[in-house]
PDB file of C-alpha atoms in Angstrom:
ATOM      1  CA  MET A   1      51.494 -15.078-168.360  1.00 65.00           C
ATOM      2  CA  LYS A   2      50.473 -18.211-168.778  1.00 88.00           C
ATOM      3  CA  ASN A   3      47.743 -17.838-171.871  1.00 94.00           C
ATOM      4  CA  TYR A   4      46.469 -21.844-173.147  1.00 96.00           C
ATOM      5  CA  LYS A   5      46.196 -24.991-171.283  1.00 96.00           C
ATOM      6  CA  ILE A   6      45.764 -27.980-171.625  1.00 95.00           C
ATOM      7  CA  GLU A   7      44.098 -30.791-169.914  1.00 95.00           C
ATOM      8  CA  CYS A   8      45.307 -34.227-170.154  1.00 93.00           C
ATOM      9  CA  VAL A   9      42.539 -37.045-168.774  1.00 91.00           C
ATOM     10  CA  PRO A  10      43.100 -40.210-168.813  1.00 88.00           C
ATOM     11  CA  CYS A  11      40.670 -42.804-171.403  1.00 84.00           C
ATOM     12  CA  THR A  12      38.971 -45.207-168.902  1.00 76.00           C
ATOM     13  CA  GLY A  13      40.109 -49.404-168.333  1.00 75.00           C
ATOM     14  CA  LEU A  14      43.642 -48.421-167.844  1.00 73.00           C
ATOM     15  CA  VAL A  15      45.922 -51.007-166.388  1.00 75.00           C
ATOM     16  CA  TYR A  16      48.326 -48.722-164.782  1.00 76.00           C
ATOM     17  CA  PRO A  17      47.457 -46.171-162.778  1.00 76.00           C
ATOM     18  CA  SER A  18      47.394 -42.969-163.621  1.00 79.00           C
ATOM     19  CA  HIS A  19      46.119 -38.673-163.844  1.00 87.00           C
ATOM     20  CA  THR A  20      44.642 -36.117-164.522  1.00 90.00           C
ATOM     21  CA  PHE A  21      46.695 -33.318-165.395  1.00 93.00           C
ATOM     22  CA  GLU A  22      47.084 -29.763-166.617  1.00 95.00           C
ATOM     23  CA  VAL A  23      49.877 -28.183-168.598  1.00 95.00           C
ATOM     24  CA  PHE A  24      49.935 -24.046-168.953  1.00 96.00           C
ATOM     25  CA  PHE A  25      52.135 -22.642-172.021  1.00 96.00           C
ATOM     26  CA  LYS A  26      52.272 -19.193-172.761  1.00 94.00           C
ATOM     27  CA  SER A  27      51.629 -19.244-176.442  1.00 94.00           C
ATOM     28  CA  GLU A  28      49.975 -20.857-178.621  1.00 91.00           C
ATOM     29  CA  GLU A  29      53.165 -22.835-180.273  1.00 93.00           C
ATOM     30  CA  ALA A  30      54.340 -24.316-177.193  1.00 94.00           C
ATOM     31  CA  MET A  31      50.946 -25.142-176.791  1.00 92.00           C
ATOM     32  CA  PHE A  32      50.876 -27.949-179.804  1.00 89.00           C
ATOM     33  CA  ASP A  33      55.179 -29.200-179.480  1.00 91.00           C
ATOM     34  CA  PHE A  34      53.487 -30.027-175.924  1.00 91.00           C
ATOM     35  CA  MET A  35      51.366 -32.109-177.621  1.00 88.00           C
ATOM     36  CA  ASP A  36      54.189 -34.780-180.036  1.00 87.00           C
ATOM     37  CA  ILE A  37      54.720 -36.274-175.968  1.00 89.00           C
ATOM     38  CA  VAL A  38      51.286 -36.636-174.791  1.00 87.00           C
ATOM     39  CA  PRO A  39      50.650 -40.300-174.433  1.00 84.00           C
ATOM     40  CA  LYS A  40      48.118 -41.659-176.737  1.00 84.00           C
ATOM     41  CA  ALA A  41      46.184 -42.764-173.997  1.00 84.00           C
ATOM     42  CA  TYR A  42      44.910 -39.020-172.882  1.00 89.00           C
ATOM     43  CA  THR A  43      42.369 -37.181-174.046  1.00 91.00           C
ATOM     44  CA  THR A  44      42.718 -33.617-174.339  1.00 93.00           C
ATOM     45  CA  LYS A  45      41.601 -30.073-173.985  1.00 95.00           C
ATOM     46  CA  HIS A  46      42.934 -27.207-175.612  1.00 96.00           C
ATOM     47  CA  TYR A  47      42.161 -23.794-173.756  1.00 97.00           C
ATOM     48  CA  ARG A  48      42.342 -20.606-174.762  1.00 96.00           C
ATOM     49  CA  LYS A  49      42.466 -17.364-171.539  1.00 95.00           C
ATOM     50  CA  ASP A  50      40.171 -14.874-172.714  1.00 91.00           C
ATOM     51  CA  ASP A  51      40.343 -10.938-171.428  1.00 87.00           C
ATOM     52  CA  GLY A  52      38.356 -11.801-168.819  1.00 86.00           C
ATOM     53  CA  ASP A  53      40.681 -14.169-167.323  1.00 87.00           C
ATOM     54  CA  GLU A  54      38.401 -16.895-168.341  1.00 94.00           C
ATOM     55  CA  TRP A  55      39.357 -20.632-169.954  1.00 96.00           C
ATOM     56  CA  THR A  56      37.763 -20.641-173.525  1.00 96.00           C
ATOM     57  CA  LEU A  57      37.481 -25.249-175.050  1.00 97.00           C
ATOM     58  CA  ILE A  58      39.027 -24.265-178.366  1.00 95.00           C
ATOM     59  CA  GLY A  59      39.569 -27.650-179.249  1.00 93.00           C
ATOM     60  CA  GLU A  60      39.281 -31.123-177.472  1.00 93.00           C
ATOM     61  CA  VAL A  61      42.224 -34.832-178.487  1.00 91.00           C
ATOM     62  CA  ARG A  62      40.233 -38.261-178.030  1.00 86.00           C
ATOM     63  CA  GLY A  63      43.381 -40.390-177.077  1.00 75.00           C
ATOM     64  CA  TRP A  64      45.762 -40.211-179.697  1.00 57.00           C
TER      65      TRP A  64
END
């Protein structure tokens, strides 16, 4: 079951090709562990799936 996801959006003006991508997780802890390897050039949006199978934004980190 995928209860959490991170959407990684590249900052503008990068000198190399980059694309938005999503990664899904079973637990919130696993999602936060993943944050250690996200490149600084990405803004991350963190989501949790609610009881109605809709994704709710729970946080956003702008290019660490």
